[in-house]
RNA sequence: GGCGUUAUGGUGUAACUGGUUAACACGUCGCCCUCUCAAGGCGAAGAGUCCGGGUUCGAGCCCCGGUAACGCUACCA
């Protein structure tokens, strides 16, 4: 194996690019660049049920926006391609055969229904929900008969019944997990696509990854990966598990409780260098020379650093293991610092790029042109598109015939419906109307509610067009903020 | 429930191989500046380091035992 450091991130194209991807991406990037190594981007698109076609391009764009660029990847190529897992199915198939042949894996003919039933029974009996090993005990004749009958199957890892897997986490030391607690994980789904566990190990080996730097949530399944490396007779990479970014309530960061889409941050006017700086603060890898002998200015500057500073001073061994809360308040402060540090020209350019772009003004024009008598009135009717915070009055958003609880519950469902919708007027319209019909709300009630949340008032340019140009990320964020604010009022 | 990880003010982090009144930043509060609001300046409150034992002259740092939070527990990643 080559001695060059090679690391990777492997995001799934299942939606908007995630702030957690940027965090782990940044860490991997720094690790590679500090050691003269390579940073690889691999697309983990093996789950066809959650695949979102537009997602991959957005991931590329968002990472590049932040300045996290890759040496090898689907779009730039490289010596170990393809870098899209959906294009590597033959590789996984061949490796799966190897595992079956050497007894490290076996075919499983159990149906999803059977598995589901058994899992529920195990849970009801207060047992750990594990695969019961039915197909592991199949004779060769039975397997052949099933195969001949054309039954569909998955391939599972044959985890040793006894013993334990011990592996080293570079930040935590040795971690031991007993094999009684490791499930016979599915490696190859019945649709012929591998699961994360298989694809990840095979690709990491083939792509000569030396250090696996990923989120803490993977610690529990690391034994499966170690077992796979052993089954193939491959050398293990080093494992570095990074703390998970958290919501204010300390749970794993999620869109319900925090904006997590990088698209949102970009469109809301956060600067990439501020986001990068903030992510670098999470986990404390930067030595912080803050001290009471310093001036306030020096102390503040100690927390303000660029990518170049991080490449120079970031120390992986310093990373603290408690899950850091992704605190929007501090991110905003940092962003403000960067914004103020801009020259007048640069600031003006940022406004032109992000909120007053020609493209945006062009989209806005049809909404306002025949509704104004003077240009000054544009602000009167379209102010909500240029605001971050709109506060709708209660007597406007709540329909006369609905209760507060009912309305908020409806809003929650509307949010969920819109999250799943493609962001084009017909699709948005369809999603709203489907919910209105299902919940027996009138079109007027529903549209007025949404209009008020989005614009703060009961009259505005056409709602669907407004949503369209305002964008999905910020529209949904506005709804979530509305719900959050109302929940707080309900509590007090 | 099982397994794993983690644990310093509200939040993010400091505190050299255990060594004096636990430091910095954000936030909060007050004052100054100012036509207002920010920004900026000055100052304050806020933790005794999850809890309980132990080792030690001395423990946030070491040992033991708890607790809590989080993660995993899918033909998702």
Coordinates of C-alpha atoms (C1' of nucleotides) in Angstrom, one line a residue:
Chain A
X1 CA 0.0 0.0 0.0
X2 CA 1.3 3.5 -0.8
X3 CA 2.4 5.7 2.1
X4 CA 0.6 8.8 0.8
X5 CA -2.3 9.9 3.0
X6 CA -5.6 9.4 1.2
X7 CA -8.9 10.4 2.8
X8 CA -12.5 10.7 1.6
X9 CA -16.0 11.9 2.2
X10 CA -18.8 9.9 0.8
X11 CA -22.1 11.9 0.9
X12 CA -25.4 10.4 -0.2
X13 CA -27.3 12.4 -2.8
X14 CA -30.6 12.3 -0.9
X15 CA -31.4 15.9 -0.7
X16 CA -29.8 19.3 0.0
X17 CA -26.1 19.3 0.8
X18 CA -25.9 19.0 4.6
X19 CA -23.9 21.1 7.0
X20 CA -22.6 17.8 8.5
X21 CA -21.1 16.9 5.2
X22 CA -19.3 20.2 5.1
X23 CA -18.0 19.6 8.6
X24 CA -16.6 16.2 7.9
X25 CA -15.5 17.3 4.5
X26 CA -13.5 20.2 6.0
X27 CA -11.9 17.9 8.5
X28 CA -10.9 15.4 5.9
X29 CA -9.7 18.2 3.6
X30 CA -7.5 19.7 6.4
X31 CA -6.1 16.3 7.3
X32 CA -5.1 15.5 3.7
X33 CA -3.6 18.9 2.9
X34 CA -1.6 19.1 6.1
X35 CA 0.0 15.8 5.2
X36 CA 0.5 16.3 1.5
X37 CA -2.2 13.8 0.8
X38 CA -5.2 13.4 -1.4
X39 CA -8.8 14.2 -0.6
X40 CA -11.4 12.1 -2.5
X41 CA -15.1 12.7 -3.1
X42 CA -17.2 9.6 -3.6
X43 CA -20.9 9.6 -4.2
X44 CA -22.7 7.1 -2.1
X45 CA -25.8 6.6 -4.3
X46 CA -26.7 3.0 -3.5
X47 CA -30.1 3.7 -2.0
X48 CA -32.3 4.1 -5.1
X49 CA -35.4 4.8 -2.9
X50 CA -33.9 7.9 -1.5
X51 CA -32.0 9.1 -4.5
X52 CA -32.5 12.7 -5.5
X53 CA -31.2 13.4 -9.0
X54 CA -30.4 17.1 -8.4
X55 CA -28.6 16.4 -5.2
X56 CA -25.2 15.5 -6.5
X57 CA -24.7 18.7 -8.4
X58 CA -25.8 20.7 -5.4
X59 CA -23.2 18.8 -3.2
X60 CA -20.4 19.7 -5.6
X61 CA -21.5 23.3 -5.8
X62 CA -21.9 23.7 -2.0
X63 CA -18.5 22.2 -1.2
X64 CA -16.8 24.3 -3.8
X65 CA -18.6 27.4 -2.5
X66 CA -16.9 26.6 0.8
X67 CA -13.5 26.1 -0.8
X68 CA -13.4 22.4 0.1
X69 CA -12.2 21.0 -3.2
X70 CA -11.3 17.4 -4.1
X71 CA -8.4 15.8 -5.9
X72 CA -10.4 12.9 -7.2
X73 CA -14.2 12.6 -7.7
X74 CA -17.0 11.8 -10.1
X75 CA -16.6 15.1 -12.0
X76 CA -12.8 15.4 -12.0
X77 CA -12.0 11.8 -12.4
X78 CA -8.9 10.1 -11.0
X79 CA -7.0 6.8 -11.0
X80 CA -9.5 4.8 -8.9
X81 CA -12.8 5.6 -10.5
X82 CA -15.6 5.4 -11.1
X83 CA -16.3 7.5 -8.0
X84 CA -20.1 7.0 -8.1
X85 CA -21.1 3.8 -6.4
X86 CA -24.0 3.2 -8.7
X87 CA -21.4 2.7 -11.4
X88 CA -19.5 0.2 -9.4
X89 CA -22.1 -2.5 -9.0
X90 CA -20.0 -5.1 -10.8
X91 CA -17.2 -4.6 -8.4
X92 CA -19.4 -5.2 -5.4
X93 CA -20.9 -8.2 -7.0
X94 CA -17.5 -9.8 -7.6
X95 CA -16.5 -9.0 -4.0
X96 CA -19.7 -10.4 -2.7
X97 CA -19.0 -13.7 -4.5
X98 CA -15.6 -13.8 -2.9
X99 CA -17.2 -13.5 0.5
X100 CA -19.8 -16.1 -0.1
X101 CA -17.1 -18.5 -1.4
X102 CA -14.8 -18.1 1.6
X103 CA -17.7 -18.4 4.0
X104 CA -17.7 -14.9 5.3
X105 CA -21.1 -14.1 3.9
X106 CA -24.3 -16.0 3.0
X107 CA -27.4 -15.6 0.9
X108 CA -30.6 -14.8 2.8
X109 CA -34.0 -15.6 1.3
X110 CA -36.1 -14.1 4.0
X111 CA -38.6 -11.6 2.8
X112 CA -38.8 -8.0 4.2
X113 CA -42.3 -9.0 5.6
X114 CA -40.9 -12.0 7.5
X115 CA -38.0 -9.9 8.8
X116 CA -40.3 -7.2 9.9
X117 CA -42.6 -9.7 11.7
X118 CA -39.7 -11.3 13.5
X119 CA -38.3 -8.0 14.5
X120 CA -41.6 -7.0 16.0
X121 CA -41.8 -10.3 17.9
X122 CA -38.4 -9.8 19.3
X123 CA -39.1 -6.3 20.4
X124 CA -42.3 -7.5 22.0
X125 CA -40.4 -10.1 23.9
X126 CA -37.9 -7.4 24.9
X127 CA -35.2 -9.0 23.0
X128 CA -32.6 -7.3 20.9
X129 CA -33.9 -7.1 17.4
X130 CA -31.4 -9.2 15.5
X131 CA -31.4 -11.3 12.4
X132 CA -32.1 -14.8 13.7
X133 CA -29.8 -16.7 11.4
X134 CA -32.4 -18.7 9.6
X135 CA -30.7 -18.7 6.2
X136 CA -27.3 -19.0 7.7
X137 CA -28.2 -22.6 8.5
X138 CA -29.4 -23.4 5.0
X139 CA -27.7 -26.4 3.4
X140 CA -26.1 -26.0 0.0
X141 CA -29.0 -28.0 -1.5
X142 CA -31.6 -25.7 0.0
X143 CA -29.7 -22.7 -1.3
X144 CA -29.4 -24.2 -4.8
X145 CA -33.1 -25.0 -4.7
X146 CA -34.0 -21.4 -3.8
X147 CA -31.8 -20.1 -6.4
X148 CA -33.2 -22.5 -9.0
X149 CA -36.7 -21.3 -8.0
X150 CA -35.6 -17.8 -8.8
X151 CA -36.2 -16.5 -5.2
X152 CA -34.8 -13.1 -4.6
X153 CA -32.2 -12.8 -1.9
X154 CA -29.8 -10.5 0.0
X155 CA -26.3 -11.3 1.1
X156 CA -25.5 -11.1 4.8
X157 CA -22.3 -10.9 6.7
X158 CA -21.6 -14.1 8.7
X159 CA -20.5 -12.5 12.0
X160 CA -18.6 -15.0 14.2
X161 CA -20.9 -16.3 17.0
X162 CA -18.3 -15.9 19.7
X163 CA -15.6 -13.4 20.5
X164 CA -15.3 -9.7 20.0
X165 CA -13.9 -7.2 17.6
X166 CA -11.4 -4.8 18.9
X167 CA -10.4 -1.8 16.9
X168 CA -8.6 1.4 17.5
X169 CA -10.2 4.8 17.3
X170 CA -7.4 7.4 16.9
X171 CA -9.0 9.8 19.3
X172 CA -10.5 7.4 21.8
X173 CA -8.2 4.4 21.9
X174 CA -9.3 0.8 21.8
X175 CA -12.9 0.0 21.5
X176 CA -14.2 -3.5 22.0
X177 CA -17.6 -4.7 20.8
X178 CA -18.8 -8.2 21.5
X179 CA -20.0 -10.2 18.5
X180 CA -23.2 -10.9 20.3
X181 CA -24.0 -7.3 19.6
X182 CA -23.1 -7.3 16.0
X183 CA -25.9 -8.2 13.6
X184 CA -25.5 -10.3 10.4
X185 CA -25.8 -7.1 8.4
X186 CA -27.1 -7.1 4.9
X187 CA -24.2 -6.4 2.5
X188 CA -26.0 -6.7 -0.8
X189 CA -29.6 -5.8 -1.2
X190 CA -32.1 -7.8 -3.3
X191 CA -31.9 -5.1 -6.0
X192 CA -28.3 -6.0 -6.4
X193 CA -27.0 -2.7 -4.9
X194 CA -24.6 -3.0 -1.9
X195 CA -25.4 -1.4 1.4
X196 CA -23.1 1.2 2.9
X197 CA -21.1 -1.3 4.9
X198 CA -19.9 -3.3 1.9
X199 CA -19.5 -0.5 -0.6
X200 CA -17.7 1.6 1.9
X201 CA -15.1 -1.1 2.8
X202 CA -14.6 -2.2 -0.8
X203 CA -14.2 1.3 -2.1
X204 CA -12.0 2.5 0.7
X205 CA -9.7 -0.4 0.0
X206 CA -9.7 -0.1 -3.7
X207 CA -9.2 3.7 -3.5
X208 CA -6.4 3.2 -1.1
X209 CA -7.9 5.2 1.7
X210 CA -5.5 5.4 4.7
X211 CA -7.6 7.2 7.2
X212 CA -11.3 7.0 7.6
X213 CA -12.5 10.3 9.2
X214 CA -16.2 10.1 9.7
X215 CA -18.9 10.9 12.2
X216 CA -19.3 9.3 15.6
X217 CA -22.5 7.6 14.6
X218 CA -20.4 5.0 12.8
X219 CA -18.6 3.7 15.8
X220 CA -21.2 1.0 16.5
X221 CA -20.9 -0.4 13.0
X222 CA -17.2 -0.3 12.7
X223 CA -16.8 -4.0 13.8
X224 CA -18.8 -5.0 10.7
X225 CA -16.3 -3.1 8.6
X226 CA -13.3 -4.5 10.4
X227 CA -14.7 -8.0 9.9
X228 CA -15.0 -7.3 6.2
X229 CA -11.4 -6.1 5.9
X230 CA -10.4 -9.3 7.6
X231 CA -12.6 -11.4 5.4
X232 CA -10.9 -9.9 2.4
X233 CA -7.5 -10.1 3.9
X234 CA -7.0 -6.4 3.6
X235 CA -5.0 -3.9 5.7
X236 CA -7.1 -1.7 8.0
X237 CA -7.2 2.0 7.6
X238 CA -7.0 4.2 10.7
X239 CA -10.4 5.3 12.1
X240 CA -11.1 8.8 13.4
X241 CA -14.6 9.3 14.6
X242 CA -15.6 12.9 14.9
X243 CA -18.2 14.3 17.3
X244 CA -21.7 14.8 16.0
X245 CA -23.0 18.4 15.4
X246 CA -26.0 19.0 17.7
X247 CA -29.2 20.9 17.9
X248 CA -29.6 23.3 20.8
X249 CA -31.3 20.4 22.7
X250 CA -28.1 18.3 22.1
X251 CA -29.8 15.8 19.8
X252 CA -28.0 15.1 16.5
X253 CA -28.4 18.1 14.2
X254 CA -31.6 17.9 12.1
X255 CA -33.6 20.1 9.8
X256 CA -36.6 20.1 12.2
X257 CA -34.6 22.1 14.7
X258 CA -31.9 23.9 12.8
X259 CA -31.2 24.9 9.2
X260 CA -28.9 22.2 7.9
X261 CA -28.9 22.9 4.2
X262 CA -25.8 24.6 2.9
X263 CA -28.1 26.1 0.2
X264 CA -30.0 27.9 2.9
X265 CA -26.9 29.4 4.4
X266 CA -25.6 30.6 1.1
X267 CA -29.0 32.1 0.1
X268 CA -29.5 33.7 3.5
X269 CA -26.3 35.6 3.0
X270 CA -23.7 33.7 5.1
X271 CA -20.2 34.0 3.7
X272 CA -18.3 30.8 3.0
X273 CA -15.3 31.9 5.0
X274 CA -17.6 32.5 8.1
X275 CA -19.2 29.1 7.8
X276 CA -15.8 27.5 7.4
X277 CA -14.4 29.4 10.4
X278 CA -17.4 28.4 12.4
X279 CA -17.1 24.7 11.5
X280 CA -13.5 24.9 12.5
X281 CA -14.5 26.1 15.9
X282 CA -16.7 23.0 16.4
X283 CA -14.6 20.4 18.2
X284 CA -11.8 22.7 19.1
X285 CA -9.0 21.5 16.8
X286 CA -7.5 25.0 16.6
X287 CA -5.3 25.9 19.5
X288 CA -7.1 28.9 21.1
X289 CA -4.6 31.4 22.5
X290 CA -7.3 33.4 24.2
X291 CA -6.0 34.8 27.4
X292 CA -6.7 37.4 30.0
X293 CA -3.4 39.1 29.3
X294 CA -4.5 39.8 25.8
X295 CA -6.5 42.8 24.6
X296 CA -10.2 42.0 23.7
X297 CA -9.2 42.5 20.1
X298 CA -6.5 39.9 20.2
X299 CA -8.8 37.5 22.0
X300 CA -11.5 37.8 19.4
X301 CA -9.0 37.5 16.6
X302 CA -8.0 34.2 18.1
X303 CA -11.3 32.7 17.1
X304 CA -11.3 34.2 13.7
X305 CA -9.3 32.2 11.3
X306 CA -9.2 31.3 7.6
X307 CA -8.7 28.0 5.8
X308 CA -5.0 28.8 5.5
X309 CA -4.8 29.3 9.2
X310 CA -6.5 26.0 9.8
X311 CA -4.1 24.2 7.4
X312 CA -1.3 25.7 9.4
X313 CA -2.5 25.2 12.9
X314 CA -5.3 22.7 13.2
X315 CA -4.4 19.7 15.3
X316 CA -6.5 16.6 15.1
X317 CA -5.4 15.2 18.4
X318 CA -6.8 18.3 20.1
X319 CA -10.4 17.6 19.0
X320 CA -12.7 17.4 22.0
X321 CA -15.1 14.6 21.9
X322 CA -18.3 16.2 23.3
X323 CA -20.9 16.8 20.6
X324 CA -20.8 20.6 19.9
X325 CA -24.0 22.5 19.6
X326 CA -24.3 24.2 16.2
X327 CA -25.1 27.6 17.6
X328 CA -26.6 29.9 15.0
X329 CA -26.1 32.9 17.3
X330 CA -22.4 32.6 17.3
X331 CA -22.3 31.8 13.6
X332 CA -24.2 35.0 12.9
X333 CA -21.7 37.0 15.1
X334 CA -18.9 35.5 13.1
X335 CA -20.6 36.2 9.8
X336 CA -21.1 39.8 10.9
X337 CA -17.4 40.1 11.7
X338 CA -16.6 39.0 8.1
X339 CA -19.2 41.2 6.6
X340 CA -17.9 44.2 8.4
X341 CA -14.3 43.4 7.4
X342 CA -15.3 43.6 3.8
X343 CA -14.4 46.7 1.8
X344 CA -17.4 48.9 0.7
X345 CA -17.0 47.6 -2.8
X346 CA -16.8 43.9 -1.7
X347 CA -19.9 44.3 0.5
X348 CA -21.8 45.9 -2.3
X349 CA -20.7 43.1 -4.6
X350 CA -22.0 40.5 -2.1
X351 CA -25.4 42.2 -2.0
X352 CA -25.4 42.2 -5.8
X353 CA -24.5 38.5 -5.9
X354 CA -26.7 37.2 -3.2
X355 CA -29.8 39.3 -2.6
X356 CA -30.1 41.9 -5.3
X357 CA -28.8 39.9 -8.2
X358 CA -29.9 40.6 -11.7
X359 CA -31.2 37.1 -12.0
X360 CA -33.4 37.6 -8.9
X361 CA -34.6 41.0 -10.0
X362 CA -35.6 39.5 -13.4
X363 CA -37.6 36.9 -11.6
X364 CA -39.2 39.5 -9.4
X365 CA -40.2 41.8 -12.2
X366 CA -43.3 39.8 -13.4
X367 CA -44.6 39.7 -9.9
X368 CA -44.5 43.5 -9.3
X369 CA -44.6 45.3 -12.6
X370 CA -48.3 45.6 -13.0
X371 CA -49.0 46.0 -9.3
X372 CA -47.1 49.3 -8.9
X373 CA -47.6 52.9 -10.0
X374 CA -44.1 54.0 -8.9
X375 CA -41.0 52.0 -8.5
X376 CA -40.8 53.0 -4.9
X377 CA -43.9 50.8 -4.3
X378 CA -41.9 47.7 -5.1
X379 CA -40.7 47.7 -1.6
X380 CA -44.3 48.1 -0.3
X381 CA -45.5 44.8 -1.9
X382 CA -42.3 42.7 -2.0
X383 CA -40.5 43.6 1.2
X384 CA -40.8 40.1 2.5
X385 CA -38.4 38.8 -0.1
X386 CA -35.7 41.0 1.3
X387 CA -36.3 40.3 4.9
X388 CA -34.9 37.6 7.2
X389 CA -37.5 37.9 9.8
X390 CA -41.2 38.2 9.2
X391 CA -43.6 38.1 12.1
X392 CA -47.2 37.5 11.0
X393 CA -50.0 38.8 13.2
X394 CA -52.0 36.1 14.8
X395 CA -55.4 37.4 13.9
X396 CA -54.3 37.2 10.2
X397 CA -52.7 33.7 10.0
X398 CA -55.3 31.8 12.0
X399 CA -58.5 31.0 10.0
X400 CA -61.7 32.2 11.7
X401 CA -63.1 28.7 12.0
X402 CA -59.9 26.9 13.1
X403 CA -58.3 26.6 16.5
X404 CA -54.7 27.5 17.2
X405 CA -53.7 23.9 17.7
X406 CA -55.5 22.7 14.6
X407 CA -53.8 25.5 12.6
X408 CA -50.3 24.7 13.9
X409 CA -50.8 21.0 13.3
X410 CA -51.9 21.8 9.7
X411 CA -48.9 24.0 9.2
X412 CA -46.6 21.1 10.4
X413 CA -48.1 18.9 7.8
X414 CA -47.9 21.5 5.1
X415 CA -44.2 21.9 5.9
X416 CA -43.7 18.1 5.6
X417 CA -45.6 18.1 2.3
X418 CA -43.6 21.0 0.9
X419 CA -40.3 19.4 2.0
X420 CA -41.1 16.5 -0.3
X421 CA -42.2 18.6 -3.2
X422 CA -40.1 19.5 -6.2
X423 CA -39.7 23.3 -6.1
X424 CA -41.7 24.3 -9.2
X425 CA -45.1 26.0 -9.1
X426 CA -47.2 23.1 -10.4
X427 CA -45.6 20.7 -7.9
X428 CA -45.9 23.1 -5.0
X429 CA -49.5 23.8 -5.9
X430 CA -50.3 20.1 -6.1
X431 CA -48.7 19.4 -2.8
X432 CA -50.7 22.2 -1.1
X433 CA -54.0 21.2 -2.7
X434 CA -53.6 17.5 -1.9
X435 CA -53.2 18.3 1.7
X436 CA -56.1 20.8 1.7
X437 CA -58.3 18.1 0.3
X438 CA -57.1 15.5 2.7
X439 CA -57.6 17.7 5.7
X440 CA -60.8 19.4 4.4
X441 CA -59.4 22.8 4.5
X442 CA -60.6 25.4 2.0
X443 CA -58.2 26.7 -0.6
X444 CA -58.6 30.2 0.9
X445 CA -57.8 29.0 4.4
X446 CA -54.7 27.2 3.3
X447 CA -53.3 29.8 1.0
X448 CA -53.9 32.6 3.4
X449 CA -52.1 30.7 6.2
X450 CA -49.1 30.1 4.0
X451 CA -49.1 33.6 2.6
X452 CA -49.2 35.1 6.0
X453 CA -46.3 32.9 7.2
X454 CA -44.2 33.8 4.2
X455 CA -45.0 37.4 3.8
X456 CA -46.3 38.5 7.2
X457 CA -49.5 39.9 5.6
X458 CA -52.7 38.7 4.0
X459 CA -52.1 40.3 0.7
X460 CA -49.1 39.8 -1.5
X461 CA -48.0 39.0 -5.0
X462 CA -49.2 35.5 -6.2
X463 CA -48.1 33.0 -3.5
X464 CA -46.8 30.2 -5.7
X465 CA -44.6 32.5 -7.8
X466 CA -43.4 34.2 -4.6
X467 CA -42.4 30.8 -3.1
X468 CA -40.8 29.9 -6.3
X469 CA -38.5 32.8 -6.5
X470 CA -37.8 32.9 -2.8
X471 CA -36.5 29.4 -3.0
X472 CA -37.1 26.2 -1.2
X473 CA -34.5 26.4 1.5
X474 CA -35.5 29.8 2.8
X475 CA -39.2 29.2 2.4
X476 CA -39.1 26.1 4.5
X477 CA -36.9 27.8 7.0
X478 CA -39.4 30.5 7.3
X479 CA -42.1 28.0 8.0
X480 CA -40.0 26.2 10.6
X481 CA -39.2 29.4 12.3
X482 CA -42.9 30.3 12.4
X483 CA -43.7 27.0 14.0
X484 CA -40.9 27.3 16.5
X485 CA -42.0 30.8 17.5
X486 CA -45.6 29.7 17.9
X487 CA -44.6 26.6 20.0
X488 CA -42.6 28.9 22.3
X489 CA -45.7 31.1 22.7
X490 CA -47.9 28.1 23.4
X491 CA -45.6 27.0 26.2
X492 CA -45.4 30.3 28.0
Chain B
rG1 C1' -34.3 -3.0 26.4
rG2 C1' -29.0 -4.1 24.5
rC3 C1' -24.4 -2.2 23.0
rG4 C1' -21.2 2.0 22.3
rU5 C1' -19.6 7.0 23.1
rU6 C1' -19.4 11.4 25.8
rA7 C1' -19.6 14.7 30.2
rU8 C1' -15.8 22.2 32.3
rG9 C1' -20.7 28.8 33.1
rG10 C1' -26.8 29.2 28.6
rU11 C1' -23.4 28.0 23.9
rG12 C1' -18.2 27.0 21.7
rU13 C1' -13.6 26.1 23.8
rA14 C1' -8.8 26.8 27.4
rA15 C1' -6.3 25.1 31.7
rC16 C1' 2.0 22.2 30.3
rU17 C1' 3.8 15.6 32.4
rG18 C1' -2.1 16.5 39.0
rG19 C1' 0.2 22.6 41.7
rU20 C1' -2.2 29.0 44.0
rU21 C1' -8.8 33.2 43.5
rA22 C1' -11.0 27.6 36.6
rA23 C1' -9.2 31.4 31.3
rC24 C1' -11.0 33.2 26.3
rA25 C1' -15.0 34.0 22.8
rC26 C1' -20.5 34.2 21.8
rG27 C1' -24.8 35.4 24.4
rU28 C1' -27.1 38.2 28.7
rC29 C1' -27.1 42.7 31.8
rG30 C1' -25.3 47.9 32.9
rC31 C1' -22.6 52.2 31.5
rC32 C1' -20.0 55.3 27.6
rC33 C1' -20.2 57.0 22.5
rU34 C1' -24.5 58.7 19.6
rC35 C1' -30.4 62.0 16.4
rU36 C1' -32.1 56.2 16.6
rC37 C1' -30.3 51.4 15.9
rA38 C1' -26.0 48.7 15.1
rA39 C1' -20.7 48.7 15.4
rG40 C1' -17.0 50.1 18.9
rG41 C1' -15.2 51.1 24.2
rC42 C1' -15.7 50.1 29.5
rG43 C1' -17.6 47.0 33.3
rA44 C1' -20.7 43.1 35.6
rA45 C1' -23.3 38.7 36.5
rG46 C1' -22.9 33.6 35.4
rA47 C1' -19.4 27.2 36.3
rG48 C1' -16.2 25.3 41.3
rU49 C1' -15.5 21.3 36.4
rC50 C1' -22.4 15.4 36.1
rC51 C1' -22.8 12.8 41.1
rG52 C1' -20.5 9.7 45.1
rG53 C1' -16.2 7.5 46.9
rG54 C1' -10.8 6.7 46.6
rU55 C1' -5.3 7.8 45.8
rU56 C1' -2.3 12.3 47.0
rC57 C1' 0.5 17.5 50.8
rG58 C1' -2.6 18.9 46.6
rA59 C1' -7.5 16.3 41.4
rG60 C1' -11.2 19.5 36.2
rC61 C1' -6.9 16.3 35.0
rC62 C1' -5.4 9.5 38.1
rC63 C1' -8.6 5.0 40.1
rC64 C1' -13.5 2.7 41.3
rG65 C1' -18.8 3.0 41.3
rG66 C1' -23.1 5.4 39.7
rU67 C1' -26.1 9.0 36.7
rA68 C1' -27.5 11.6 32.5
rA69 C1' -27.2 12.9 27.4
rC70 C1' -26.3 11.4 22.7
rG71 C1' -25.5 7.6 18.9
rC72 C1' -26.4 2.7 16.9
rU73 C1' -29.8 -1.2 17.2
rA74 C1' -33.1 -1.1 8.5
rC75 C1' -32.7 -4.9 2.1
rC76 C1' -30.8 4.2 5.1
rA77 C1' -26.5 6.3 5.0

